[in-house]
Amino acid sequence: MSKRDAEEAFVVLRPACVGVSQCPSQQSLSNLEKLLESRPWPPVPQLATYCVFPIVKRLKEPRLDESTLVGCSRCLAAAVKGFSGALQPRAFHDILTVLVMLLSSKDDMTVPSVLKRNLSEEEKAALVSCIQALIVTGGRTVCEMLSPSRLPAMGHIVALLLELAEKEKSQALRISCMLTLDCLCLASRGLQSDMEFTLNAAAGTGHQFTVNFAKEKAVNHLCAFSLAHFLPGIASGLSKVMSGDEKQGQKVTQAAVYLWTSCIAYVMVDANRPGTKPGNNGSANSSSSSSSSNSATNGSPP
C-alpha cells in the first residue's frame, strides 16, 4: 500500500470516526462498522489506532447500556479485522485489557468499580468475539503475550474463558469461548504461514527477503513452553465441560474434545520441544527392535 492509499483511506474513514468520537450513538457506531466491513484497509498502524481510539474510549465509560456495549464491541471487532495485523503492540494490549476487564466477574477485585456490571449473554458473546478477532489477527503480538513476564495476565484470560465455557447457558457462547482458546493455542502456527506468505510475496516482486528461521523456531518453542503452564488448568476446565449436563448438546462436548486435542498436539509435538531432534524416537525404536531381534536369535533375554 502506498502513502496515497493510506491518505485516501483516512479521508474516507475520518467522518465516521469523528462521528463516534463526538456524537457516540448506535447510528454512528453502525455507520463506522459498515464502513470498516465494506473493503480491505491499508495496514497502517497510525490509521488503525485512529479508528479504534474512539471506540475504546467509549468502552471505558461507566454505566454503558447493553446496546452501546454490544455495538462498540462489534465495531471494534470490525476494525481489528479490517486492519488485520496493523495494531501496534501497545494498542493491542490496551484493547485486550479493556475487553477482559469488561468480561471479568463483578467480584474480581482487580477490575475498576466503574467497569463492573452484570453482563447479558449478548454482551458476553460480543466481547468474546472481539477478543477472538484480536487473537486471530494479532500475529507476533500474541506470541509476545506468551512470554514468561506476561504469563499471569494470559493465565487470567485462559481461566476466564474456561469459566465461561463451563458455566454459561448459551451453547453458542460456550463454543465461542473454546474456539477463542483454540485460536490462542494456534497463534504461533500462524507465524509460519505469515512467514511463507511474506517469502512468496518477496519472491514475486524480485525483492530480497531474509527470515531468521532460528528465531521463528525459538518463538514456537517459547509459545509451546508457556502454554504448557496452562495445561493442568485447561485439562481440569475442559473435563468439567465434557462431563457436564447431558442437555448441553453434542457440539459443546465436541468443541471441548477438539480444544483439548489441539492443546496437547501443539505443546507435546517434538518440533516445539527445544533440544529434540527429528528422528530420535525412530532411532530409539529401531535400536530397540534390533536389540530384541538379536536377543531372540541368540536365545538370550532382551
C-alpha atoms as a printed R data frame, in Angstrom:
    type eleno elety resid chain resno       x       y      z
1   ATOM     1    CA   MET     A     1   0.000   0.000  0.000
2   ATOM     2    CA   SER     A     2   1.328   3.422 -0.965
3   ATOM     3    CA   LYS     A     3   1.198   6.592  1.096
4   ATOM     4    CA   ARG     A     4  -1.507   7.865 -1.210
5   ATOM     5    CA   ASP     A     5  -3.690   4.819 -0.448
6   ATOM     6    CA   ALA     A     6  -3.335   5.491  3.276
7   ATOM     7    CA   GLU     A     7  -4.259   9.146  2.828
8   ATOM     8    CA   GLU     A     8  -7.318   8.239  0.775
9   ATOM     9    CA   ALA     A     9  -8.386   5.712  3.409
10  ATOM    10    CA   PHE     A    10  -8.015   8.357  6.109
11  ATOM    11    CA   VAL     A    11 -10.252  10.766  4.176
12  ATOM    12    CA   VAL     A    12 -12.916   8.064  3.849
13  ATOM    13    CA   LEU     A    13 -12.773   6.935  7.491
14  ATOM    14    CA   ARG     A    14 -12.376  10.305  9.185
15  ATOM    15    CA   PRO     A    15 -16.051  11.441  9.157
16  ATOM    16    CA   ALA     A    16 -17.266   8.147 10.642
17  ATOM    17    CA   CYS     A    17 -14.541   8.130 13.325
18  ATOM    18    CA   VAL     A    18 -15.291  11.745 14.242
19  ATOM    19    CA   GLY     A    19 -18.966  10.831 14.474
20  ATOM    20    CA   VAL     A    20 -18.245   8.091 17.024
21  ATOM    21    CA   SER     A    21 -15.902  10.380 18.973
22  ATOM    22    CA   GLN     A    22 -18.119  13.479 19.124
23  ATOM    23    CA   CYS     A    23 -21.636  12.032 18.972
24  ATOM    24    CA   PRO     A    24 -21.451   8.399 20.112
25  ATOM    25    CA   SER     A    25 -24.716   6.662 19.269
26  ATOM    26    CA   GLN     A    26 -25.991   3.418 17.815
27  ATOM    27    CA   GLN     A    27 -26.211   5.044 14.412
28  ATOM    28    CA   SER     A    28 -22.646   6.387 14.417
29  ATOM    29    CA   LEU     A    29 -21.276   3.025 15.590
30  ATOM    30    CA   SER     A    30 -23.284   1.199 12.942
31  ATOM    31    CA   ASN     A    31 -22.051   3.566 10.224
32  ATOM    32    CA   LEU     A    32 -18.402   3.026 11.190
33  ATOM    33    CA   GLU     A    33 -18.862  -0.756 11.449
34  ATOM    34    CA   LYS     A    34 -20.414  -0.986  7.990
35  ATOM    35    CA   LEU     A    35 -17.667   1.189  6.541
36  ATOM    36    CA   LEU     A    36 -14.915  -0.921  8.085
37  ATOM    37    CA   GLU     A    37 -16.506  -4.103  6.726
38  ATOM    38    CA   SER     A    38 -17.019  -2.685  3.252
39  ATOM    39    CA   ARG     A    39 -13.447  -3.107  1.965
40  ATOM    40    CA   PRO     A    40  -9.885  -4.057  2.980
41  ATOM    41    CA   TRP     A    41  -7.903  -1.197  4.517
42  ATOM    42    CA   PRO     A    42  -4.189  -0.423  4.281
43  ATOM    43    CA   PRO     A    43  -2.322  -1.988  7.226
44  ATOM    44    CA   VAL     A    44  -1.034   1.315  8.577
45  ATOM    45    CA   PRO     A    45  -0.599   1.311 12.392
46  ATOM    46    CA   GLN     A    46  -1.411   5.018 12.771
47  ATOM    47    CA   LEU     A    47  -4.632   4.648 10.786
48  ATOM    48    CA   ALA     A    48  -5.659   1.552 12.750
49  ATOM    49    CA   THR     A    49  -5.046   3.349 16.064
50  ATOM    50    CA   TYR     A    50  -7.003   6.360 14.829
51  ATOM    51    CA   CYS     A    51 -10.027   4.144 14.113
52  ATOM    52    CA   VAL     A    52 -10.050   2.103 17.313
53  ATOM    53    CA   PHE     A    53  -9.325   5.004 19.692
54  ATOM    54    CA   PRO     A    54 -12.861   6.497 19.844
55  ATOM    55    CA   ILE     A    55 -14.393   3.021 20.202
56  ATOM    56    CA   VAL     A    56 -12.127   2.011 23.088
57  ATOM    57    CA   LYS     A    57 -12.690   5.403 24.725
58  ATOM    58    CA   ARG     A    58 -16.430   4.755 24.586
59  ATOM    59    CA   LEU     A    59 -15.995   1.279 26.098
60  ATOM    60    CA   LYS     A    60 -14.145   2.768 29.067
61  ATOM    61    CA   GLU     A    61 -17.075   4.995 30.002
62  ATOM    62    CA   PRO     A    62 -19.057   3.903 33.074
63  ATOM    63    CA   ARG     A    63 -22.640   2.672 33.004
64  ATOM    64    CA   LEU     A    64 -22.838   1.727 29.336
65  ATOM    65    CA   ASP     A    65 -26.186   0.288 28.304
66  ATOM    66    CA   GLU     A    66 -26.345  -3.127 26.648
67  ATOM    67    CA   SER     A    67 -26.913  -1.915 23.091
68  ATOM    68    CA   THR     A    68 -23.968   0.504 23.271
69  ATOM    69    CA   LEU     A    69 -21.560  -2.089 24.659
70  ATOM    70    CA   VAL     A    70 -22.589  -4.628 22.026
71  ATOM    71    CA   GLY     A    71 -22.343  -2.019 19.273
72  ATOM    72    CA   CYS     A    72 -18.879  -0.901 20.418
73  ATOM    73    CA   SER     A    73 -17.651  -4.499 20.620
74  ATOM    74    CA   ARG     A    74 -18.874  -5.337 17.133
75  ATOM    75    CA   CYS     A    75 -17.443  -2.131 15.693
76  ATOM    76    CA   LEU     A    76 -14.106  -2.784 17.387
77  ATOM    77    CA   ALA     A    77 -14.017  -6.339 16.027
78  ATOM    78    CA   ALA     A    78 -14.662  -4.961 12.530
79  ATOM    79    CA   ALA     A    79 -11.780  -2.507 12.950
80  ATOM    80    CA   VAL     A    80  -9.403  -5.207 14.185
81  ATOM    81    CA   LYS     A    81 -10.276  -7.437 11.218
82  ATOM    82    CA   GLY     A    82 -10.198  -4.560  8.752
83  ATOM    83    CA   PHE     A    83  -6.674  -3.586  9.808
84  ATOM    84    CA   SER     A    84  -5.510  -7.154 10.295
85  ATOM    85    CA   GLY     A    85  -2.109  -7.245 11.971
86  ATOM    86    CA   ALA     A    86  -1.652  -3.462 11.847
87  ATOM    87    CA   LEU     A    87  -2.256  -2.679 15.515
88  ATOM    88    CA   GLN     A    88   0.860  -1.724 17.433
89  ATOM    89    CA   PRO     A    89   1.614  -3.897 20.490
90  ATOM    90    CA   ARG     A    90   0.712  -1.141 22.945
91  ATOM    91    CA   ALA     A    91  -2.679  -0.521 21.322
92  ATOM    92    CA   PHE     A    92  -3.245  -4.289 21.141
93  ATOM    93    CA   HIS     A    93  -2.582  -4.736 24.874
94  ATOM    94    CA   ASP     A    94  -4.733  -1.731 25.824
95  ATOM    95    CA   ILE     A    95  -7.699  -3.052 23.858
96  ATOM    96    CA   LEU     A    96  -7.328  -6.569 25.229
97  ATOM    97    CA   THR     A    97  -7.083  -5.239 28.806
98  ATOM    98    CA   VAL     A    98 -10.313  -3.249 28.462
99  ATOM    99    CA   LEU     A    99 -12.178  -6.211 26.941
100 ATOM   100    CA   VAL     A   100 -11.000  -8.625 29.642
101 ATOM   101    CA   MET     A   101 -11.919  -6.176 32.407
102 ATOM   102    CA   LEU     A   102 -15.408  -5.770 30.995
103 ATOM   103    CA   LEU     A   103 -15.794  -9.528 30.679
104 ATOM   104    CA   SER     A   104 -14.421 -10.340 34.141
105 ATOM   105    CA   SER     A   105 -16.662 -11.116 37.085
106 ATOM   106    CA   LYS     A   106 -18.044  -8.197 39.050
107 ATOM   107    CA   ASP     A   107 -16.429  -9.812 42.114
108 ATOM   108    CA   ASP     A   108 -12.941  -9.511 40.586
109 ATOM   109    CA   MET     A   109 -11.018  -7.093 42.837
110 ATOM   110    CA   THR     A   110  -8.588  -6.167 40.034
111 ATOM   111    CA   VAL     A   111 -11.335  -4.597 37.912
112 ATOM   112    CA   PRO     A   112 -12.123  -0.882 38.444
113 ATOM   113    CA   SER     A   113 -15.536  -0.356 40.014
114 ATOM   114    CA   VAL     A   114 -16.745   1.794 37.084
115 ATOM   115    CA   LEU     A   115 -16.362  -1.183 34.739
116 ATOM   116    CA   LYS     A   116 -18.094  -3.733 36.982
117 ATOM   117    CA   ARG     A   117 -21.571  -4.771 35.874
118 ATOM   118    CA   ASN     A   118 -23.818  -7.735 35.253
119 ATOM   119    CA   LEU     A   119 -23.446  -8.701 31.618
120 ATOM   120    CA   SER     A   120 -26.100 -10.285 29.443
121 ATOM   121    CA   GLU     A   121 -25.311 -13.252 27.196
122 ATOM   122    CA   GLU     A   122 -25.318 -10.975 24.139
123 ATOM   123    CA   GLU     A   123 -22.787  -8.640 25.753
124 ATOM   124    CA   LYS     A   124 -20.522 -11.534 26.722
125 ATOM   125    CA   ALA     A   125 -20.763 -13.023 23.229
126 ATOM   126    CA   ALA     A   126 -19.829  -9.684 21.616
127 ATOM   127    CA   LEU     A   127 -16.823  -9.225 23.927
128 ATOM   128    CA   VAL     A   128 -15.581 -12.788 23.382
129 ATOM   129    CA   SER     A   129 -15.914 -12.385 19.605
130 ATOM   130    CA   CYS     A   130 -13.836  -9.214 19.798
131 ATOM   131    CA   ILE     A   131 -11.128 -10.954 21.856
132 ATOM   132    CA   GLN     A   132 -11.131 -13.758 19.300
133 ATOM   133    CA   ALA     A   133 -10.658 -11.253 16.449
134 ATOM   134    CA   LEU     A   134  -7.701  -9.722 18.296
135 ATOM   135    CA   ILE     A   135  -6.013 -13.078 18.782
136 ATOM   136    CA   VAL     A   136  -6.618 -14.245 15.205
137 ATOM   137    CA   THR     A   137  -5.169 -11.061 13.676
138 ATOM   138    CA   GLY     A   138  -2.514 -10.360 16.335
139 ATOM   139    CA   GLY     A   139   0.296 -12.440 14.834
140 ATOM   140    CA   ARG     A   140   3.605 -11.884 16.620
141 ATOM   141    CA   THR     A   141   1.979  -9.659 19.248
142 ATOM   142    CA   VAL     A   142   0.014 -12.673 20.521
143 ATOM   143    CA   CYS     A   143   3.242 -14.659 20.786
144 ATOM   144    CA   GLU     A   144   4.808 -11.814 22.744
145 ATOM   145    CA   MET     A   145   1.915 -12.136 25.192
146 ATOM   146    CA   LEU     A   146   3.072 -15.686 25.883
147 ATOM   147    CA   SER     A   147   6.446 -14.517 27.163
148 ATOM   148    CA   PRO     A   148   7.230 -15.516 30.780
149 ATOM   149    CA   SER     A   149   6.693 -11.966 32.074
150 ATOM   150    CA   ARG     A   150   3.130 -11.923 30.761
151 ATOM   151    CA   LEU     A   151   2.092 -15.407 31.867
152 ATOM   152    CA   PRO     A   152  -0.040 -14.192 34.820
153 ATOM   153    CA   ALA     A   153  -2.109 -11.958 32.540
154 ATOM   154    CA   MET     A   154  -2.512 -14.716 29.972
155 ATOM   155    CA   GLY     A   155  -3.405 -17.150 32.729
156 ATOM   156    CA   HIS     A   156  -6.233 -14.831 33.766
157 ATOM   157    CA   ILE     A   157  -7.583 -14.740 30.199
158 ATOM   158    CA   VAL     A   158  -7.405 -18.533 29.867
159 ATOM   159    CA   ALA     A   159  -9.142 -19.034 33.231
160 ATOM   160    CA   LEU     A   160 -11.830 -16.501 32.348
161 ATOM   161    CA   LEU     A   161 -12.651 -18.163 29.030
162 ATOM   162    CA   LEU     A   162 -12.670 -21.624 30.631
163 ATOM   163    CA   GLU     A   163 -15.045 -20.409 33.337
164 ATOM   164    CA   LEU     A   164 -17.448 -19.019 30.748
165 ATOM   165    CA   ALA     A   165 -17.208 -22.227 28.697
166 ATOM   166    CA   GLU     A   166 -18.109 -24.236 31.788
167 ATOM   167    CA   LYS     A   167 -20.822 -22.137 33.442
168 ATOM   168    CA   GLU     A   168 -22.669 -20.215 30.732
169 ATOM   169    CA   LYS     A   169 -26.017 -21.481 29.493
170 ATOM   170    CA   SER     A   170 -25.717 -20.322 25.887
171 ATOM   171    CA   GLN     A   171 -24.323 -23.096 23.693
172 ATOM   172    CA   ALA     A   172 -23.039 -20.616 21.110
173 ATOM   173    CA   LEU     A   173 -21.209 -18.568 23.760
174 ATOM   174    CA   ARG     A   174 -19.569 -21.627 25.313
175 ATOM   175    CA   ILE     A   175 -18.357 -22.838 21.918
176 ATOM   176    CA   SER     A   176 -17.096 -19.339 21.073
177 ATOM   177    CA   CYS     A   177 -15.019 -19.268 24.285
178 ATOM   178    CA   MET     A   178 -13.399 -22.608 23.454
179 ATOM   179    CA   LEU     A   179 -12.778 -21.523 19.872
180 ATOM   180    CA   THR     A   180 -11.038 -18.398 21.173
181 ATOM   181    CA   LEU     A   181  -8.782 -20.545 23.348
182 ATOM   182    CA   ASP     A   182  -8.037 -22.741 20.346
183 ATOM   183    CA   CYS     A   183  -7.042 -19.637 18.369
184 ATOM   184    CA   LEU     A   184  -4.635 -18.782 21.183
185 ATOM   185    CA   CYS     A   185  -3.103 -22.263 21.059
186 ATOM   186    CA   LEU     A   186  -2.648 -21.992 17.320
187 ATOM   187    CA   ALA     A   187  -1.357 -18.408 17.361
188 ATOM   188    CA   SER     A   188   2.308 -19.241 16.794
189 ATOM   189    CA   ARG     A   189   1.463 -21.628 13.964
190 ATOM   190    CA   GLY     A   190   0.260 -18.530 12.149
191 ATOM   191    CA   LEU     A   191   3.849 -17.249 12.265
192 ATOM   192    CA   GLN     A   192   4.923 -19.937  9.839
193 ATOM   193    CA   SER     A   193   2.042 -19.195  7.448
194 ATOM   194    CA   ASP     A   194   2.775 -15.467  7.647
195 ATOM   195    CA   MET     A   195   6.453 -16.115  7.060
196 ATOM   196    CA   GLU     A   196   5.758 -18.270  3.993
197 ATOM   197    CA   PHE     A   197   3.370 -15.665  2.596
198 ATOM   198    CA   THR     A   198   5.975 -12.918  3.030
199 ATOM   199    CA   LEU     A   199   8.644 -15.024  1.344
200 ATOM   200    CA   ASN     A   200   6.367 -15.781 -1.607
201 ATOM   201    CA   ALA     A   201   5.427 -12.116 -1.940
202 ATOM   202    CA   ALA     A   202   9.081 -11.095 -1.861
203 ATOM   203    CA   ALA     A   203   9.965 -13.701 -4.469
204 ATOM   204    CA   GLY     A   204   7.178 -12.471 -6.738
205 ATOM   205    CA   THR     A   205   8.392  -8.878 -6.624
206 ATOM   206    CA   GLY     A   206  12.058  -9.710 -7.043
207 ATOM   207    CA   HIS     A   207  12.970  -8.220 -3.659
208 ATOM   208    CA   GLN     A   208  15.446  -9.946 -1.398
209 ATOM   209    CA   PHE     A   209  13.984 -11.009  1.911
210 ATOM   210    CA   THR     A   210  15.729 -12.776  4.760
211 ATOM   211    CA   VAL     A   211  13.954 -14.663  7.521
212 ATOM   212    CA   ASN     A   212  15.648 -15.696 10.725
213 ATOM   213    CA   PHE     A   213  14.294 -19.249 10.852
214 ATOM   214    CA   ALA     A   214  16.143 -19.977 14.091
215 ATOM   215    CA   LYS     A   215  14.381 -17.031 15.733
216 ATOM   216    CA   GLU     A   216  10.965 -18.150 14.432
217 ATOM   217    CA   LYS     A   217  11.612 -21.657 15.769
218 ATOM   218    CA   ALA     A   218  12.606 -20.197 19.126
219 ATOM   219    CA   VAL     A   219   9.296 -18.304 19.239
220 ATOM   220    CA   ASN     A   220   7.435 -21.561 18.614
221 ATOM   221    CA   HIS     A   221   9.335 -23.190 21.468
222 ATOM   222    CA   LEU     A   222   8.549 -20.262 23.758
223 ATOM   223    CA   CYS     A   223   4.828 -20.358 22.968
224 ATOM   224    CA   ALA     A   224   4.618 -24.106 23.492
225 ATOM   225    CA   PHE     A   225   6.582 -23.858 26.745
226 ATOM   226    CA   SER     A   226   4.323 -21.067 28.015
227 ATOM   227    CA   LEU     A   227   1.109 -22.852 27.082
228 ATOM   228    CA   ALA     A   228   2.371 -25.943 28.884
229 ATOM   229    CA   HIS     A   229   1.961 -23.979 32.133
230 ATOM   230    CA   PHE     A   230  -1.781 -23.765 31.446
231 ATOM   231    CA   LEU     A   231  -2.314 -27.445 30.556
232 ATOM   232    CA   PRO     A   232  -3.393 -28.565 34.064
233 ATOM   233    CA   GLY     A   233  -5.975 -25.799 34.290
234 ATOM   234    CA   ILE     A   234  -7.159 -26.370 30.729
235 ATOM   235    CA   ALA     A   235  -7.476 -30.120 31.348
236 ATOM   236    CA   SER     A   236  -9.437 -29.545 34.555
237 ATOM   237    CA   GLY     A   237 -11.749 -26.971 32.984
238 ATOM   238    CA   LEU     A   238 -12.430 -28.955 29.839
239 ATOM   239    CA   SER     A   239 -13.070 -32.155 31.802
240 ATOM   240    CA   LYS     A   240 -15.855 -30.295 33.625
241 ATOM   241    CA   VAL     A   241 -17.271 -29.158 30.295
242 ATOM   242    CA   MET     A   242 -17.136 -32.669 28.806
243 ATOM   243    CA   SER     A   243 -18.765 -34.235 31.880
244 ATOM   244    CA   GLY     A   244 -21.407 -31.517 32.174
245 ATOM   245    CA   ASP     A   245 -25.154 -31.686 31.831
246 ATOM   246    CA   GLU     A   246 -26.396 -34.038 29.125
247 ATOM   247    CA   LYS     A   247 -28.675 -31.263 27.919
248 ATOM   248    CA   GLN     A   248 -25.718 -29.074 26.933
249 ATOM   249    CA   GLY     A   249 -25.625 -30.589 23.461
250 ATOM   250    CA   GLN     A   250 -23.146 -32.626 21.493
251 ATOM   251    CA   LYS     A   251 -21.496 -29.590 19.877
252 ATOM   252    CA   VAL     A   252 -20.248 -28.289 23.237
253 ATOM   253    CA   THR     A   253 -18.666 -31.642 24.086
254 ATOM   254    CA   GLN     A   254 -17.109 -31.894 20.628
255 ATOM   255    CA   ALA     A   255 -15.629 -28.399 20.960
256 ATOM   256    CA   ALA     A   256 -14.096 -29.311 24.332
257 ATOM   257    CA   VAL     A   257 -12.549 -32.525 22.957
258 ATOM   258    CA   TYR     A   258 -11.203 -30.690 19.902
259 ATOM   259    CA   LEU     A   259  -9.653 -27.943 22.041
260 ATOM   260    CA   TRP     A   260  -8.007 -30.469 24.355
261 ATOM   261    CA   THR     A   261  -6.604 -32.367 21.372
262 ATOM   262    CA   SER     A   262  -5.311 -29.140 19.828
263 ATOM   263    CA   CYS     A   263  -3.559 -28.068 23.049
264 ATOM   264    CA   ILE     A   264  -1.895 -31.431 23.596
265 ATOM   265    CA   ALA     A   265  -0.846 -31.758 19.942
266 ATOM   266    CA   TYR     A   266   0.744 -28.320 19.934
267 ATOM   267    CA   VAL     A   267   2.505 -28.427 23.284
268 ATOM   268    CA   MET     A   268   3.773 -32.011 23.091
269 ATOM   269    CA   VAL     A   269   4.863 -32.200 19.433
270 ATOM   270    CA   ASP     A   270   8.609 -32.835 19.145
271 ATOM   271    CA   ALA     A   271   9.135 -29.871 16.803
272 ATOM   272    CA   ASN     A   272   8.124 -27.472 19.577
273 ATOM   273    CA   ARG     A   273  10.360 -29.017 22.228
274 ATOM   274    CA   PRO     A   274  13.817 -27.421 22.315
275 ATOM   275    CA   GLY     A   275  16.710 -29.846 22.081
276 ATOM   276    CA   THR     A   276  14.646 -32.567 20.408
277 ATOM   277    CA   LYS     A   277  15.906 -33.709 17.020
278 ATOM   278    CA   PRO     A   278  13.566 -35.249 14.470
279 ATOM   279    CA   GLY     A   279  14.018 -38.978 14.237
280 ATOM   280    CA   ASN     A   280  15.199 -39.510 17.808
281 ATOM   281    CA   ASN     A   281  12.162 -41.585 18.638
282 ATOM   282    CA   GLY     A   282  12.515 -43.525 15.411
283 ATOM   283    CA   SER     A   283  16.173 -44.252 16.133
284 ATOM   284    CA   ALA     A   284  15.342 -45.437 19.600
285 ATOM   285    CA   ASN     A   285  12.618 -47.704 18.291
286 ATOM   286    CA   SER     A   286  14.935 -49.092 15.608
287 ATOM   287    CA   SER     A   287  17.655 -49.814 18.179
288 ATOM   288    CA   SER     A   288  15.144 -51.458 20.476
289 ATOM   289    CA   SER     A   289  13.793 -53.632 17.665
290 ATOM   290    CA   SER     A   290  17.296 -54.599 16.565
291 ATOM   291    CA   SER     A   291  18.281 -55.482 20.145
292 ATOM   292    CA   SER     A   292  15.170 -57.587 20.634
293 ATOM   293    CA   SER     A   293  15.770 -59.378 17.326
294 ATOM   294    CA   ASN     A   294  19.376 -60.236 18.221
295 ATOM   295    CA   SER     A   295  18.365 -61.419 21.675
296 ATOM   296    CA   ALA     A   296  15.715 -63.688 20.231
297 ATOM   297    CA   THR     A   297  18.214 -65.130 17.727
298 ATOM   298    CA   ASN     A   298  20.817 -65.818 20.403
299 ATOM   299    CA   GLY     A   299  18.259 -67.279 22.773
300 ATOM   300    CA   SER     A   300  19.072 -64.751 25.493
301 ATOM   301    CA   PRO     A   301  16.617 -62.432 27.211
302 ATOM   302    CA   PRO     A   302  16.383 -58.875 25.769
